Every structure is written in structure tokens, then in C-alpha cells.
mmCIF file of C-alpha atoms in Angstrom:
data_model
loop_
_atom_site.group_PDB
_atom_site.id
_atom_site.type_symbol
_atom_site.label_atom_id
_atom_site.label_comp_id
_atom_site.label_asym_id
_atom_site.label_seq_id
_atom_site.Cartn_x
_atom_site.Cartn_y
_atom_site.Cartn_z
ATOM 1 C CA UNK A 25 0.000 0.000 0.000
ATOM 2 C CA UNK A 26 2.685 2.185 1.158
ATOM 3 C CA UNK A 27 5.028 1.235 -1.794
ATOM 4 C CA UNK A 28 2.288 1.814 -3.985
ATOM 5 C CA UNK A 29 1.417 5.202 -3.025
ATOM 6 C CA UNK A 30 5.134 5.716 -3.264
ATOM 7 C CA UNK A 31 5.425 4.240 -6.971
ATOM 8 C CA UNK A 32 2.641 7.013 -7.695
ATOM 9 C CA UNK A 33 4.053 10.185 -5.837
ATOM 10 C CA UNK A 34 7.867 9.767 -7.030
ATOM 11 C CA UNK A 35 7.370 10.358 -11.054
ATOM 12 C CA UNK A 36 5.033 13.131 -10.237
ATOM 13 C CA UNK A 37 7.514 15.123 -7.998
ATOM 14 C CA UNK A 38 10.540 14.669 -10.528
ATOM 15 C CA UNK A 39 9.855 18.301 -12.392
ATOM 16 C CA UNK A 40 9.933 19.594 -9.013
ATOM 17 C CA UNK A 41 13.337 17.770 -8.030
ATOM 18 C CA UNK A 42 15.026 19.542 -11.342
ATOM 19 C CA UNK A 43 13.603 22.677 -10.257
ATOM 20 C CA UNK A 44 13.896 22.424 -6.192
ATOM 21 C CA UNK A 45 17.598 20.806 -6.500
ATOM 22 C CA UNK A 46 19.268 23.797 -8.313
ATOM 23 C CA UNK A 47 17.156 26.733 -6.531
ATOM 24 C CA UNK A 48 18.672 25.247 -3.066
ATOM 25 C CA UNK A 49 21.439 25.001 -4.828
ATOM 26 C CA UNK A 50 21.863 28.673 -4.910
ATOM 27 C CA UNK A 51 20.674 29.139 -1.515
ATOM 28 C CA UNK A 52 23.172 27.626 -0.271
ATOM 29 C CA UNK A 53 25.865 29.074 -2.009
ATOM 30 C CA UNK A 54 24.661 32.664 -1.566
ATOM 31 C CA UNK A 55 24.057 31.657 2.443
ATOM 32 C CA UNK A 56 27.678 30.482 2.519
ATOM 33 C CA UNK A 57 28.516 33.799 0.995
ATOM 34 C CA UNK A 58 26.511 35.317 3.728
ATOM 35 C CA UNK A 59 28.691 33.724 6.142
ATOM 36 C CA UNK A 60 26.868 31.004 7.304
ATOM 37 C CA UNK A 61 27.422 27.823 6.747
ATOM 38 C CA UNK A 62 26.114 23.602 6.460
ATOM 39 C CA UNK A 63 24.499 23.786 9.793
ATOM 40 C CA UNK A 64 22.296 27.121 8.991
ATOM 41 C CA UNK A 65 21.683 25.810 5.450
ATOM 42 C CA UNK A 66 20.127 22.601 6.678
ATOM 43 C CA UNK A 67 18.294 24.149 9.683
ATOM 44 C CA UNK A 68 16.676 26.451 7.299
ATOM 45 C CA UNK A 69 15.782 24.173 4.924
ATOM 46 C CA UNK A 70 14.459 22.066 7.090
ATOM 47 C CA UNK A 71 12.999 24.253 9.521
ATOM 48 C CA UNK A 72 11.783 26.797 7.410
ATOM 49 C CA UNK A 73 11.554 25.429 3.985
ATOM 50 C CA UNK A 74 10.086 28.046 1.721
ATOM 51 C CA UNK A 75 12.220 28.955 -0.820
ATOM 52 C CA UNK A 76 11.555 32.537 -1.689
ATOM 53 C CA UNK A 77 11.145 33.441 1.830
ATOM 54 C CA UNK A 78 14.504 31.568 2.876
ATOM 55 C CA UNK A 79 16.360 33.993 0.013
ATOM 56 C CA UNK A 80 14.247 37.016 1.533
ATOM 57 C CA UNK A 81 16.272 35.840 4.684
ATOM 58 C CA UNK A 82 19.630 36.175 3.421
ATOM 59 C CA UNK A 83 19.039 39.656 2.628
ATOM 60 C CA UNK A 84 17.702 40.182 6.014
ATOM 61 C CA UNK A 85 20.663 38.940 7.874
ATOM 62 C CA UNK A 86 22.864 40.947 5.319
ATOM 63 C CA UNK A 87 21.130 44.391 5.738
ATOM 64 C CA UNK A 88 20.949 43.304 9.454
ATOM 65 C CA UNK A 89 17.494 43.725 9.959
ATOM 66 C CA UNK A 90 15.494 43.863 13.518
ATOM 67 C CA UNK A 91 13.196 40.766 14.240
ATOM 68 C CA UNK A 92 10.225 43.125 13.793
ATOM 69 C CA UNK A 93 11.015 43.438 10.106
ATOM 70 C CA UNK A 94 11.982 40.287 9.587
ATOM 71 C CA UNK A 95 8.178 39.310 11.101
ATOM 72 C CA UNK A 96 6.995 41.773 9.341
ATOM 73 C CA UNK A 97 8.299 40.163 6.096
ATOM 74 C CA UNK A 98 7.941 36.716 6.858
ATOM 75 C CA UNK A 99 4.155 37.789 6.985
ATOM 76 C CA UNK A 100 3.931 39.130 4.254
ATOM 77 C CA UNK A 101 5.829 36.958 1.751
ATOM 78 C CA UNK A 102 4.302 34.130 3.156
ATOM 79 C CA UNK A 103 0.407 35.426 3.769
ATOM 80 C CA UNK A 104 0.139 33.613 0.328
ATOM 81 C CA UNK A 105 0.504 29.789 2.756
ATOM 82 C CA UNK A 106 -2.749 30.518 4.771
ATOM 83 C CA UNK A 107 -4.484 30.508 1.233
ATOM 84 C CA UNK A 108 -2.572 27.075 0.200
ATOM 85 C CA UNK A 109 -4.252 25.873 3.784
ATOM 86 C CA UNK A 110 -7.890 26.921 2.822
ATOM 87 C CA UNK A 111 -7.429 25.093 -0.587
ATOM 88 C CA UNK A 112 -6.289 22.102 0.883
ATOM 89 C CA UNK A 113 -8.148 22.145 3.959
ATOM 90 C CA UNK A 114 -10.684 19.813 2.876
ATOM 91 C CA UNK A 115 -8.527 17.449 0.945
ATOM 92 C CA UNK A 116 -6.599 17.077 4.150
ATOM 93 C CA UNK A 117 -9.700 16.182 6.686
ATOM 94 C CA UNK A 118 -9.264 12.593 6.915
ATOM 95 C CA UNK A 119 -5.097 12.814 6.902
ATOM 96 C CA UNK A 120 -5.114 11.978 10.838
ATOM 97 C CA UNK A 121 -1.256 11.754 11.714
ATOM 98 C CA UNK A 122 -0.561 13.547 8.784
ATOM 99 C CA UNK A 123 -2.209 16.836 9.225
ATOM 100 C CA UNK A 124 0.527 18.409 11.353
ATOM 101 C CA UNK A 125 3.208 17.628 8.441
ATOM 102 C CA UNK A 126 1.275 17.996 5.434
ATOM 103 C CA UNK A 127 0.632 21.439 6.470
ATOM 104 C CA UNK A 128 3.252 22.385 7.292
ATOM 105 C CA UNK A 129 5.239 21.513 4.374
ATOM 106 C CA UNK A 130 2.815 23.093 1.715
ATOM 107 C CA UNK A 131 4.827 24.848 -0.477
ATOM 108 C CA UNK A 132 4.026 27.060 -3.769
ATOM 109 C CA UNK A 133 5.324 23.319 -5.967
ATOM 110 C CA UNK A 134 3.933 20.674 -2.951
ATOM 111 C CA UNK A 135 0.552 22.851 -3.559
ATOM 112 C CA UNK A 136 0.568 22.924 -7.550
ATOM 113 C CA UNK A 137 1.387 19.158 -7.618
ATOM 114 C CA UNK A 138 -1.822 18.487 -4.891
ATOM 115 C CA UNK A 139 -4.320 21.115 -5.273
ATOM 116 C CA UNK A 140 -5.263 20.384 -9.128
ATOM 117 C CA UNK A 141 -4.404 16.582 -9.765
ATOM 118 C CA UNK A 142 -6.862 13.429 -8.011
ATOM 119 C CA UNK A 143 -4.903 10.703 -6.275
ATOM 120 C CA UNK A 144 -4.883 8.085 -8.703
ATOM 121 C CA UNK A 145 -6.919 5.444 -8.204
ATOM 122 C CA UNK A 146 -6.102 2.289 -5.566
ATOM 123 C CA UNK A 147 -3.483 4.592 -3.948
ATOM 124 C CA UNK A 148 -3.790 5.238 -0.481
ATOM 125 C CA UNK A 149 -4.398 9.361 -0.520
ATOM 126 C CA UNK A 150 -2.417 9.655 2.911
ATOM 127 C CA UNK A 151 0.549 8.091 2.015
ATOM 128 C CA UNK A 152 0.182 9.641 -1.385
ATOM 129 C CA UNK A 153 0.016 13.121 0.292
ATOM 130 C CA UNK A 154 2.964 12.300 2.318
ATOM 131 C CA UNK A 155 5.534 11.064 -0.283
ATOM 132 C CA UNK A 156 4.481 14.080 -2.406
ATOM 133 C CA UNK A 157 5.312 16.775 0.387
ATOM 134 C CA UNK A 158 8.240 14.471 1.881
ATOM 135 C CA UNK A 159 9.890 14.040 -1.126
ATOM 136 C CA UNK A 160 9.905 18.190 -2.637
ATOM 137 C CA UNK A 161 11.111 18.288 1.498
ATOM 138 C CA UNK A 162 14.034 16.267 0.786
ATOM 139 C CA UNK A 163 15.327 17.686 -2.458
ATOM 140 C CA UNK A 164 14.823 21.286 -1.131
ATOM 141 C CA UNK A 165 17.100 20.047 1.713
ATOM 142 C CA UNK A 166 19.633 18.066 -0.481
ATOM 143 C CA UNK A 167 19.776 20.726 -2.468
ATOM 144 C CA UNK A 168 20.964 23.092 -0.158
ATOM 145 C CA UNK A 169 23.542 20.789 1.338
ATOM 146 C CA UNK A 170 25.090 20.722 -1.782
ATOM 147 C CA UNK A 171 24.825 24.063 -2.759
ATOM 148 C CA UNK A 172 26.318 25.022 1.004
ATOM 149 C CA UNK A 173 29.214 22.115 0.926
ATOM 150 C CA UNK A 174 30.329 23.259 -2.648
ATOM 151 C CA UNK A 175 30.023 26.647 -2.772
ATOM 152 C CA UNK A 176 33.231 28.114 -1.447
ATOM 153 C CA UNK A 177 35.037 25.459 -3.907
ATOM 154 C CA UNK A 178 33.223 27.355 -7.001
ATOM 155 C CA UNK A 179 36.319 29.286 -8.790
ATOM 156 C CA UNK A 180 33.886 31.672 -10.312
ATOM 157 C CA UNK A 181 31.600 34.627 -8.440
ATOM 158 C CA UNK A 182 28.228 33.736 -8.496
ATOM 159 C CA UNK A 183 26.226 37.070 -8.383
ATOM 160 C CA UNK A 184 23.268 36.826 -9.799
ATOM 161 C CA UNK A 185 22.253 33.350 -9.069
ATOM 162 C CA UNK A 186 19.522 34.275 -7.461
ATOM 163 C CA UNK A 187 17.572 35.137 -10.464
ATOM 164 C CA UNK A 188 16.701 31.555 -10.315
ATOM 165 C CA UNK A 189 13.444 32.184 -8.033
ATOM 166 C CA UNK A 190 12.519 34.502 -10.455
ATOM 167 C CA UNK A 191 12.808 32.180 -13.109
ATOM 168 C CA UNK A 192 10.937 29.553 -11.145
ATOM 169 C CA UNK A 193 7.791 32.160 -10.439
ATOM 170 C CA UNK A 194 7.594 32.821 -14.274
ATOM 171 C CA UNK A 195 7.763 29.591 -14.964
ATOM 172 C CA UNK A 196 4.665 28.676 -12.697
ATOM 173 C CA UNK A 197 2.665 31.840 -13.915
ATOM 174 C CA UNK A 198 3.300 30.365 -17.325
ATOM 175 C CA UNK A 199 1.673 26.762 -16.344
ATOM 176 C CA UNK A 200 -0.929 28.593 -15.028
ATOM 177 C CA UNK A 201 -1.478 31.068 -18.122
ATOM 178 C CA UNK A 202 -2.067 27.897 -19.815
ATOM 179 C CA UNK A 203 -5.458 27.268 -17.809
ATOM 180 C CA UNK A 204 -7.539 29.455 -19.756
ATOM 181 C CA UNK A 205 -9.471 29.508 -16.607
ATOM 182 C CA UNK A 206 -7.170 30.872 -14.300
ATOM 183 C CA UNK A 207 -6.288 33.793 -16.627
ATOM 184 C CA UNK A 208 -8.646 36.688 -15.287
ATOM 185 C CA UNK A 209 -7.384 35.981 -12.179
ATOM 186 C CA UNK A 210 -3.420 35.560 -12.940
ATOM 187 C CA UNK A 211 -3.890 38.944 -14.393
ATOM 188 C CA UNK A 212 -5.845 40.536 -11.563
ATOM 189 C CA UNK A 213 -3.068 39.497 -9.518
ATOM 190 C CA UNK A 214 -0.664 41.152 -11.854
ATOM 191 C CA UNK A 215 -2.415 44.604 -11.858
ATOM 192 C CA UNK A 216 -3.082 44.569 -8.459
ATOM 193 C CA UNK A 217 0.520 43.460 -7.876
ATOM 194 C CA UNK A 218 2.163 46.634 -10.060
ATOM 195 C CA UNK A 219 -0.361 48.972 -8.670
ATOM 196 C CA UNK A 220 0.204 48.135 -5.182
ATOM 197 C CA UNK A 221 3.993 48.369 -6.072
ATOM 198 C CA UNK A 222 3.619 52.090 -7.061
ATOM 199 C CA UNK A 223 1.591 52.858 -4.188
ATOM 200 C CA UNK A 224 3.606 51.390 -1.407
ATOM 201 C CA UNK A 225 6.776 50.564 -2.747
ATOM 202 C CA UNK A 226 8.830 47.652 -2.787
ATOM 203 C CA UNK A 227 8.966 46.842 0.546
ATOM 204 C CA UNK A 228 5.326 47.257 2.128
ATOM 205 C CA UNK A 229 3.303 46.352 -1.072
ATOM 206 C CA UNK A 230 2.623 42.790 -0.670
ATOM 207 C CA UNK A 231 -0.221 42.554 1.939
ATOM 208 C CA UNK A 232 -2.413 45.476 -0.239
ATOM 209 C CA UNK A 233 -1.866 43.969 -2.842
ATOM 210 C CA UNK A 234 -3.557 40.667 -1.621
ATOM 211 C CA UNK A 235 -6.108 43.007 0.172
ATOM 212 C CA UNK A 236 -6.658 44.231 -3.373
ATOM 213 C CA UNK A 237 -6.717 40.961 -5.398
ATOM 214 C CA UNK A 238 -9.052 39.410 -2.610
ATOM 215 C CA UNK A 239 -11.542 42.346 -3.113
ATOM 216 C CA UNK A 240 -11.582 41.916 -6.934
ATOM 217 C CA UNK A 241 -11.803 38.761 -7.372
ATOM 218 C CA UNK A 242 -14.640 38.620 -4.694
ATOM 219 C CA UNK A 243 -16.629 42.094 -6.620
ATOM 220 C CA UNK A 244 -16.109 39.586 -10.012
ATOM 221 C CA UNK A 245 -17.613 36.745 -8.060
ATOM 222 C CA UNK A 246 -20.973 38.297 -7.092
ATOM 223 C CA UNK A 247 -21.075 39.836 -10.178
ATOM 224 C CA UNK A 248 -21.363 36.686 -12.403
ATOM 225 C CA UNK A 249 -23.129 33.558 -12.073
ATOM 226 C CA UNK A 250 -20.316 31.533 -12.640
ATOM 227 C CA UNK A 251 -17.150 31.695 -11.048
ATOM 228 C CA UNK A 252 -14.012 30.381 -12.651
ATOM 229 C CA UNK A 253 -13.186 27.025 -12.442
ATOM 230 C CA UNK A 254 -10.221 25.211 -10.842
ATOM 231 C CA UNK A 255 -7.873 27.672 -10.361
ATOM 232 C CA UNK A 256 -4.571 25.620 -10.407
ATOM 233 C CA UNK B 8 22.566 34.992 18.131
ATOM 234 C CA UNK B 9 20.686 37.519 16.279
ATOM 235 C CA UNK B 10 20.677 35.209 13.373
ATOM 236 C CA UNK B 11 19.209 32.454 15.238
ATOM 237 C CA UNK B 12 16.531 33.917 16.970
ATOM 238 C CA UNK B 13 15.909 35.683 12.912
ATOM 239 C CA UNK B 14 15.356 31.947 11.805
ATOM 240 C CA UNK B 15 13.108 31.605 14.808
ATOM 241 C CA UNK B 16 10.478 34.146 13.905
ATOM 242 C CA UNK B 17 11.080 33.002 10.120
ATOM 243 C CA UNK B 18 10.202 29.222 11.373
ATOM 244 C CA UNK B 19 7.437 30.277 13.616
ATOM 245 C CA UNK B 20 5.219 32.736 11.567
ATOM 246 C CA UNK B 21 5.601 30.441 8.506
ATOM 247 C CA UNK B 22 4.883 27.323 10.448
ATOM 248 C CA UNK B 23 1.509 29.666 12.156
ATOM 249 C CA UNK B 24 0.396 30.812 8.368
ATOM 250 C CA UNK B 25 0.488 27.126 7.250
ATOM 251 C CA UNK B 26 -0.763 25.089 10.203
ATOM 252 C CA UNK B 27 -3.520 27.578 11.069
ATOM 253 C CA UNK B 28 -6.111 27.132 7.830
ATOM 254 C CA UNK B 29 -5.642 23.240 7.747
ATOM 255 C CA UNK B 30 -5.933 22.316 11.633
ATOM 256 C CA UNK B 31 -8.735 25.051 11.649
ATOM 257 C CA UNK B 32 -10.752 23.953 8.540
ATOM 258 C CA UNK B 33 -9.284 20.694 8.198
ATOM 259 C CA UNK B 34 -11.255 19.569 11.177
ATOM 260 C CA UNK B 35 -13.897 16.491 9.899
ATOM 261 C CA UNK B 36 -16.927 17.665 9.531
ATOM 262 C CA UNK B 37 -16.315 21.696 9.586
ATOM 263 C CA UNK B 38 -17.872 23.321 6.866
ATOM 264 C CA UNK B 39 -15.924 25.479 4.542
ATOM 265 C CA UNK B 40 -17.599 29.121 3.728
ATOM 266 C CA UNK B 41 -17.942 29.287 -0.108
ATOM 267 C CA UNK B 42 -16.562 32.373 -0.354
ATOM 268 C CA UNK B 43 -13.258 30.969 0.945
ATOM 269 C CA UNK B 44 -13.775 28.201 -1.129
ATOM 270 C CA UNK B 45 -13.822 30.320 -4.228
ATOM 271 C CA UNK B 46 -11.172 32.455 -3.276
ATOM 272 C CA UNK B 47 -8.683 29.197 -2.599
ATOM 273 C CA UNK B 48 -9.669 28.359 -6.204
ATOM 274 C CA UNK B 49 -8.724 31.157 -7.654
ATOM 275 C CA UNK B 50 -6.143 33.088 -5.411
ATOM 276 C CA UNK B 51 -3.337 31.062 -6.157
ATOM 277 C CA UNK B 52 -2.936 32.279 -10.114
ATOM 278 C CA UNK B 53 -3.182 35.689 -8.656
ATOM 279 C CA UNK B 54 -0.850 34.777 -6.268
ATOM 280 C CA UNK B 55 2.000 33.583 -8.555
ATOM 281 C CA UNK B 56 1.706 36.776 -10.571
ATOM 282 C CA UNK B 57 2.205 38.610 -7.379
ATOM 283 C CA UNK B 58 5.474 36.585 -6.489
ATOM 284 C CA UNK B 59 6.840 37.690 -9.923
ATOM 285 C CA UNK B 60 6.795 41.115 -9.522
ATOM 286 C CA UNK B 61 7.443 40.579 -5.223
ATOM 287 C CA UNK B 62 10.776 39.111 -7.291
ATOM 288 C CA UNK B 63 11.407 41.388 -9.920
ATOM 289 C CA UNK B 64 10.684 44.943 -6.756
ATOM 290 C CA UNK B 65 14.054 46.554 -6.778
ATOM 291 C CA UNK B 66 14.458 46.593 -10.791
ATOM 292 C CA UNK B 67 14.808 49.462 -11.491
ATOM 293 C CA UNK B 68 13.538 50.821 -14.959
ATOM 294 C CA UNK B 69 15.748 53.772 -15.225
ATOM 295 C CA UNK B 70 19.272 52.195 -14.532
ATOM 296 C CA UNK B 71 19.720 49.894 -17.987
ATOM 297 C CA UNK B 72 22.361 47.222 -15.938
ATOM 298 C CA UNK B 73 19.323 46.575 -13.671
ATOM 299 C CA UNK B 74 15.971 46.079 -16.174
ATOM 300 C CA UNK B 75 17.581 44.663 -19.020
ATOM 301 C CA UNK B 76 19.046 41.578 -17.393
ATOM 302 C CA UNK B 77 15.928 41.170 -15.682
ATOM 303 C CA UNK B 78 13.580 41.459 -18.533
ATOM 304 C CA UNK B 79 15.647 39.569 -20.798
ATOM 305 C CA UNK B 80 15.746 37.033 -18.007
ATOM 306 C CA UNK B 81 11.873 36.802 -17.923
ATOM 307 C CA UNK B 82 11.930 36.912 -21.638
ATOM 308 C CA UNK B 83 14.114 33.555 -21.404
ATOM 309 C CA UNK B 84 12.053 32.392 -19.127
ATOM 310 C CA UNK B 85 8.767 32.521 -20.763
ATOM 311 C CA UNK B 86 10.289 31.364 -24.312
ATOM 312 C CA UNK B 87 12.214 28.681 -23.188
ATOM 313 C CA UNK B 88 9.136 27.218 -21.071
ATOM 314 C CA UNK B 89 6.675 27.808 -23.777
ATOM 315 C CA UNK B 90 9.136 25.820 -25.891
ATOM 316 C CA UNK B 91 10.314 23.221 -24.172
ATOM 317 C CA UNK B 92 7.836 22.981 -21.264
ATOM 318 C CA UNK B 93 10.944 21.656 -19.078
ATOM 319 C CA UNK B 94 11.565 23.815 -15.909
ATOM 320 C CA UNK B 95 14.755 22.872 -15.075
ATOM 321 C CA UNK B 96 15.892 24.185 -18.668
ATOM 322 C CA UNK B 97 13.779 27.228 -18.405
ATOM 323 C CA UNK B 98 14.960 28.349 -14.745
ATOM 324 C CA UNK B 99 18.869 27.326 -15.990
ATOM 325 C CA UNK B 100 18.802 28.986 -19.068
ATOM 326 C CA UNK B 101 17.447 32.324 -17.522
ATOM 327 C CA UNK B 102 19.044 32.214 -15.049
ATOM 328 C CA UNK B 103 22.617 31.878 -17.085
ATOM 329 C CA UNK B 104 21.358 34.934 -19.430
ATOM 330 C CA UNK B 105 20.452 37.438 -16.495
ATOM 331 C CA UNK B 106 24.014 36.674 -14.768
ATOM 332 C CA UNK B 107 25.763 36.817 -17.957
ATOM 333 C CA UNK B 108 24.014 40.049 -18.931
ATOM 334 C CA UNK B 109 24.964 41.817 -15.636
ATOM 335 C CA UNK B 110 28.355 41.195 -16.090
ATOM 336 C CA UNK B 111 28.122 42.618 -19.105
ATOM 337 C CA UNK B 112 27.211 45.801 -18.816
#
């Protein structure tokens, strides 16, 4: 049963190993460049393990910021989590011994792989759960081992590596642009995104700009009879 | 010190915002409010657009060395995926423009 569920969840998480391997990759090199080495890398990985959030960090210990603005931060570049919770809230009811875990590793990739795909069928949708989230866990934490161990052996200066979590966020807006369905929204969340950007600027504009995209898409919702369709 | 108690308020709010929603509505038998339902369904596409430009904040569109690395680098991005569909390719091959590009000028 257990292997089964495991036979299922491994193929499905490989895009997100390729993906998840070389982003902590460059966490860890950029945290070792930070000063901080193996020890932090895997704490945070496995402590905190959110990737854009865990880069956020690295600038936060470099500018030396106070724990208030690193709370104030963390809450707002990971508000987006307590959505991934609603979506999955239901899925997760009969997880028992899971719940705690599943939860809490529910990432922007653990989500996309659960929240739109069914468990396939004769698989045990615990276990399935589990693997999923485990697995992403792992190579997030891998990832950054490696990036941590080899990254003061790299000959060459690595600025810019970072760009890689940009890459990855255009690269899930893209599979999402493909969903003809989840296009009004993707662009809501762009306009209200840029607007809030010009309006608050770069480093308070994330929580309005949810505030914002919440109120939209809710005006849209009572506005039409039907409300778009599977959003991931 | 200050680092680790930095990682501690990192852990703890994230591990709050995720554990919150799914031991609070993940309960059997508690009933979901269709308006959050709706809103789960379609929040995160709105979300990811958010997280682009959340990444992309401190270009700058004046100072050349800092938007055109960038936008080429989304540029990459988006053409490479709509190509091959392969992220690792996509995310490598951006990536290696945008650091390339802002070394070069």
C-alpha cells in the first residue's frame, strides 16, 4: 500500500526535483557567501523550507534587519501559505497523523502538484500526500547541502544566481497562463501586484496587494453567475 | 545569536500561516464558507503573478544594468518554457542569461 502510493508520488515530484535541486542550490551558495554555513543551510531548509522566503532571509541577515522586520516580512511573503491551507483544507480532513506535516510543508510546488491533480486510483491518498510533500522536502534540503558544501570550492563569483526564483515564479505563472481559466485571475493578480507596487513601494506592497486581489476577485464573483473554475 | 533567533520568527510565523487554515478547517466535519472556497480556487494564479513582480521589486527601470538583465531574463524564461515545457531548462537557461548580462554591462 505504502510502496504503492510511493510508486505514484515519485514520477510526479521529478519536475519539481530539477527545479527544487538547483534553486537550493543557490541558496546555499549565496548563504555560505553570507557567512553562514552547512548547519544554517540545513536548519533552514528544514525548519523553514520556503524557498523565496529563505532567500528574503539572506538579505535580512545581510542588511541586518530587527526581528520586527523580519516578522513583518515573513508575513507578508508568506500570507500567500494561509491561502494554500484553505485550498487544501478539505482534501486534508481525513489525513489523521498527517495533518501536522502535510501542512506544514505546503509549499508554492507541494501545492501545484496536490491542489489540481486526483490521487490516482487504488493509492492510499495519505501516504500519497505524504511522499508528495516528503519528497519536494528532501530535495529542497539536499539541495541546499550541496549548494552550502560546494560553494566556497566554485572558482567563479556567483552574483546573480539568485535570479533563479525569479525564473521559477515565471515559470509557474506560465503553467498557469495555460489554464484558460485561471487567466482573469493571474492577471488581476498582476495589476493589483504593479499597482500596489507604485503605491507602497517595494517593501510594504505585498499585503495590499492581496487586500486588493481578494476584493476583486470577490466584486467579479458576485457579479457573475459563474465563477471560474479550478484555479490551479 | 541575532541570526538564530531571525530563523526563529522566520520558522514560527511560517509554520503559524500554514498550520492555522488546515488544523482550523481541516477539522472532519467543519464546513468550509464558499466564499473561501472560491477564493482558494482562484487566489493562487493571482498569487504567482504577485510573487513575480514581489521578485522582480528593486528593478529598477531607469538604470539599464538593472531592467535589461531582468527582462531579458523573464523573456528567457517565458520562451524557453513555452518551448520546451521543461523547468529545469527554463529556470537554468534564464538564469545563465540574467548573470551573464549583468556582467556585461
Amino acid at each position: 500500500m505504502r510502496l504503492r502510493a510511493f510508486k505514484a508520488a515519485f514520477p510526479r515530484t521529478l519536475p519539481v526535483m530539477a527545479g527544487y535541486v538547483f534553486l537550493a542550490i543557490g541558496f546555499g551558495i549565496l548563504l555560505g557567501k553570507a557567512g553562514l554555513g552547512l548547519g544554517w543551510a540545513l536548519a533552514m531548509s528544514s525548519g523553514i523550507y520556503a524557498g523565496a522566503m529563505q532567500y528574503v532571509t539572506i538579505d535580512l541577515f545581510i542588511s541586518a534587519a530587527t526581528l520586527w522586520e523580519t516578522a513583518l516580512m515573513t508575513l507578508m511573503v508568506n500570507a500567500r501559505h494561509l491561502f494554500y491551507g484553505i485550498s487544501m483544507a478539505d482534501k486534508y480532513q481525513s489525513t489523521g497523523k498527517f495533518k501536522p506535516y502535510l501542512a506544514l510543508s505546503l509549499t508554492d510546488e507541494t501545492y501545484a502538484l496536490l491542489a489540481g491533480e486526483r490521487v490516482p486510483d487504488g493509492v492510499d491518498h495519505r501516504w500519497y500526500y505524504f511522499f508528495v510533500s516528503a519528497l519536494n522536502h528532501l530535495y529542497w534540503v539536499l539541495g541546499s547541502a550541496i549548494g552550502s558544501l560546494i560553494g566556497s570550492a566554485l572558482p567563479f563569483d556567483l552574483k546573480g544566481i539568485d535570479f533563479a526564483m525569479t525564473s521559477l515564479f515565471v515559470v509557474i505563472f506560465i503553467e498557469h497562463w495555460q489554464k484558460k481559466s485561471a487567466r482573469i485571475p493571474a492577471l488581476i493578480g498582476l495589476c493589483s501586484a504593479i499597482i500596489c507596487l507604485m503605491l507602497f513601494g517595494p517593501a510594504g506592497f505585498t499585503l495590499p496587494a492581496m487586500g486588493l486581489m481578494c476584493g476583486v476577485l470577490l466584486l467579479m464573483r458576485s457579479g457573475t453567475p459563474i465563477a471560474p473554475k479550478g484555479g490551479m | 545569536m541575532h541570526h538564530t533567533l531571525m530563523i526563529l520568527v522566520v520558522a514560527v510565523i511560517t509554520a503559524a500561516l500554514r498550520l492555522l487554515p488546515v488544523m482550523f478547517f481541516g477539522r472532519e466535519s467543519r464546513v468550509i464558507p464558499p466564499s473561501l472556497m472560491y477564493l482558494s480556487r482562484v487566489l493562487p494564479s493571482a498569487i504567482v503573478s504577485l510573487l513575480v513582480i514581489y521578485s522582480l521589486r528593486s528593478m529598477s527601470f531607469i538604470i539599464l544594468s538593472s531592467w535589461l538583465p531582468a527582462i531579458s531574463g523573464v523573456i528567457m524564461a517565458a520562451l524557453l518554457h513555452q518551448w520546451k515545457r521543461n523547468t529545469l531548462l527554463s529556470v537554468f537557461g534564464s538564469t545563465a542569461c540574467y548573470m551573464l548580462l549583468t556582467r556585461m554591462l
